[in-house]
Amino acid sequence: MNPPIPVIQRVDAQGADAMALLREAAIDARALYPELHRPDAPWPTNPPTPPRGVYLVAYVSGQPVACGALRPIDEITTEVRRMYVLKSARRSGLARAVLAALEREAAQLGFSTLRLETGQRQQAAMALYASQGFVRIPPFGEHVNDPFSVCFEKAVAPAA
């Protein structure tokens, strides 16, 4: 049986669906990296989507199940952020679909480079990024002195 086809939409980064997925991502991150999170730490929030930024949510059967965002770094480089797929929806191609949609959005917005950061314990994420043509780079920006960070980069094909 084929998995349902996701509907991927631009959404408000501060809307209910984006925030619900962010909370689930934070729960996973706290379990994966307990030494980085105080038990009483506040839950993360999303800032408003910046100019030339994008926040996408993938829906299956009307339910939000995955997300990803772009945050511009400079005129030609944008960072992939907030990549997350609910545990119940993993291994169904959703992360690849969201990543491909973000790459198309980046091209349409005129970016030529995608960068991203993931954690060193997120082996599945690193394998996904490598399989999609991303190459490891030294940590950048806020990730430079973070020993848990693993960073990647990919050239974006120009929009047709």
Coordinates of C-alpha atoms in Angstrom, one line a residue:
M1 CA 0.0 0.0 0.0
N2 CA 1.4 3.4 -1.0
P3 CA 1.7 6.1 1.7
P4 CA -0.8 9.0 1.4
I5 CA 0.5 11.9 -0.7
P6 CA 1.2 14.9 1.5
V7 CA -0.1 18.4 0.9
I8 CA 2.7 20.9 1.6
Q9 CA 1.7 24.4 2.3
R10 CA 3.2 27.7 3.4
V11 CA 1.9 28.5 6.9
D12 CA 2.3 31.2 9.6
A13 CA 5.4 30.2 11.7
Q14 CA 3.5 31.2 14.8
G15 CA 0.3 29.4 13.8
A16 CA -1.2 26.5 15.7
D17 CA 0.1 23.8 13.3
A18 CA 3.7 25.1 13.2
M19 CA 3.8 25.5 17.0
A20 CA 2.4 22.0 17.6
L21 CA 5.1 20.4 15.4
L22 CA 7.7 22.6 17.1
R23 CA 6.7 21.4 20.5
E24 CA 6.9 17.8 19.3
A25 CA 10.4 18.5 17.9
A26 CA 11.4 20.0 21.2
I27 CA 10.2 16.9 23.1
D28 CA 12.3 14.7 20.9
A29 CA 15.3 17.1 21.2
R30 CA 15.1 17.1 25.0
A31 CA 15.1 13.3 25.0
L32 CA 18.0 13.1 22.6
Y33 CA 20.1 15.8 24.2
P34 CA 19.1 15.9 27.9
E35 CA 22.3 17.6 28.9
L36 CA 21.4 20.6 26.8
H37 CA 18.0 21.2 28.2
R38 CA 16.9 22.1 31.8
P39 CA 13.8 20.2 32.7
D40 CA 12.0 23.5 33.5
A41 CA 13.2 25.3 30.3
P42 CA 10.5 27.1 28.5
W43 CA 9.2 25.6 25.2
P44 CA 10.7 27.1 22.1
T45 CA 8.7 29.5 19.9
N46 CA 9.0 30.6 16.3
P47 CA 9.8 34.2 15.4
P48 CA 7.7 35.6 12.6
T49 CA 8.8 34.5 9.2
P50 CA 11.4 36.9 7.9
P51 CA 11.4 38.5 4.4
R52 CA 12.4 35.9 1.9
G53 CA 11.8 33.2 4.5
V54 CA 9.3 30.4 4.3
Y55 CA 7.7 28.0 6.8
L56 CA 6.2 24.9 5.3
V57 CA 3.9 22.2 6.9
A58 CA 3.1 18.9 5.3
Y59 CA -0.4 17.6 5.9
V60 CA -1.6 14.0 5.5
S61 CA -5.3 13.5 5.7
G62 CA -5.6 17.0 6.9
Q63 CA -3.3 16.5 9.8
P64 CA 0.0 18.4 10.2
V65 CA 2.8 15.7 10.2
A66 CA 6.0 17.4 9.1
C67 CA 7.6 20.9 8.7
G68 CA 10.6 22.8 7.6
A69 CA 11.6 26.4 7.1
L70 CA 14.0 28.7 5.4
R71 CA 15.7 31.6 7.1
P72 CA 17.9 33.8 5.0
I73 CA 21.5 34.2 6.0
D74 CA 22.5 36.7 3.3
E75 CA 21.5 37.5 -0.3
I76 CA 22.5 34.1 -1.8
T77 CA 22.4 31.8 1.2
T78 CA 19.4 30.5 3.2
E79 CA 19.4 28.1 6.2
V80 CA 17.1 25.1 6.3
R81 CA 15.5 25.1 9.8
R82 CA 12.8 23.4 11.8
M83 CA 13.0 20.1 9.8
Y84 CA 10.8 17.7 11.7
V85 CA 8.5 14.7 11.0
L86 CA 6.2 13.3 13.7
K87 CA 7.4 9.9 14.9
S88 CA 4.2 8.2 13.7
A89 CA 4.8 9.5 10.1
R90 CA 8.5 8.8 9.7
R91 CA 10.0 6.6 7.0
S92 CA 7.3 7.6 4.6
G93 CA 9.2 10.1 2.4
L94 CA 7.9 13.2 4.2
A95 CA 11.3 14.6 5.1
R96 CA 12.4 14.2 1.5
A97 CA 9.2 15.9 0.3
V98 CA 9.6 18.8 2.7
L99 CA 13.3 19.2 1.9
A100 CA 12.6 19.2 -1.9
A101 CA 9.8 21.8 -1.4
L102 CA 12.2 24.0 0.6
E103 CA 14.8 23.7 -2.2
R104 CA 12.2 24.7 -4.8
E105 CA 11.2 27.7 -2.6
A106 CA 14.8 28.7 -2.2
A107 CA 15.4 28.7 -5.9
Q108 CA 12.2 30.7 -6.5
L109 CA 13.4 33.2 -3.9
G110 CA 16.8 33.6 -5.7
F111 CA 19.0 31.7 -3.3
S112 CA 22.0 29.7 -4.6
T113 CA 23.0 28.0 -1.5
L114 CA 21.2 26.0 1.2
R115 CA 22.9 25.5 4.6
L116 CA 21.7 23.5 7.6
E117 CA 22.6 22.3 11.0
T118 CA 21.6 19.1 12.8
G119 CA 22.8 17.3 15.9
Q120 CA 25.5 14.7 16.0
R121 CA 23.2 12.1 17.4
Q122 CA 20.7 12.5 14.6
Q123 CA 22.1 9.8 12.3
A124 CA 18.9 9.5 10.2
A125 CA 18.9 13.2 9.5
M126 CA 22.5 13.2 8.5
A127 CA 21.9 10.3 6.2
L128 CA 18.9 12.0 4.6
Y129 CA 20.9 15.2 3.9
A130 CA 23.8 13.3 2.4
S131 CA 21.4 11.3 0.2
Q132 CA 19.9 14.6 -1.1
G133 CA 23.3 16.0 -2.2
F134 CA 24.2 18.0 0.9
V135 CA 27.9 17.9 1.9
R136 CA 29.4 18.5 5.3
I137 CA 30.9 21.9 6.0
P138 CA 32.5 23.4 9.1
P139 CA 30.0 24.8 11.6
F140 CA 28.7 28.3 10.6
G141 CA 27.0 31.2 12.4
E142 CA 25.6 30.4 15.9
H143 CA 26.8 26.8 15.5
V144 CA 30.5 27.5 15.3
N145 CA 31.3 26.6 18.9
D146 CA 28.6 24.0 19.4
P147 CA 30.3 20.6 19.8
F148 CA 26.9 18.8 19.1
S149 CA 26.4 20.6 15.7
V150 CA 27.0 19.0 12.3
C151 CA 26.5 21.3 9.4
F152 CA 25.8 20.8 5.7
E153 CA 25.5 22.8 2.5
K154 CA 24.1 22.3 -1.0
A155 CA 24.0 24.4 -4.2
V156 CA 20.6 25.3 -5.3
A157 CA 19.7 24.9 -9.0
P158 CA 18.3 28.1 -10.4
A159 CA 14.5 28.3 -10.8
A160 CA 13.3 27.4 -14.2

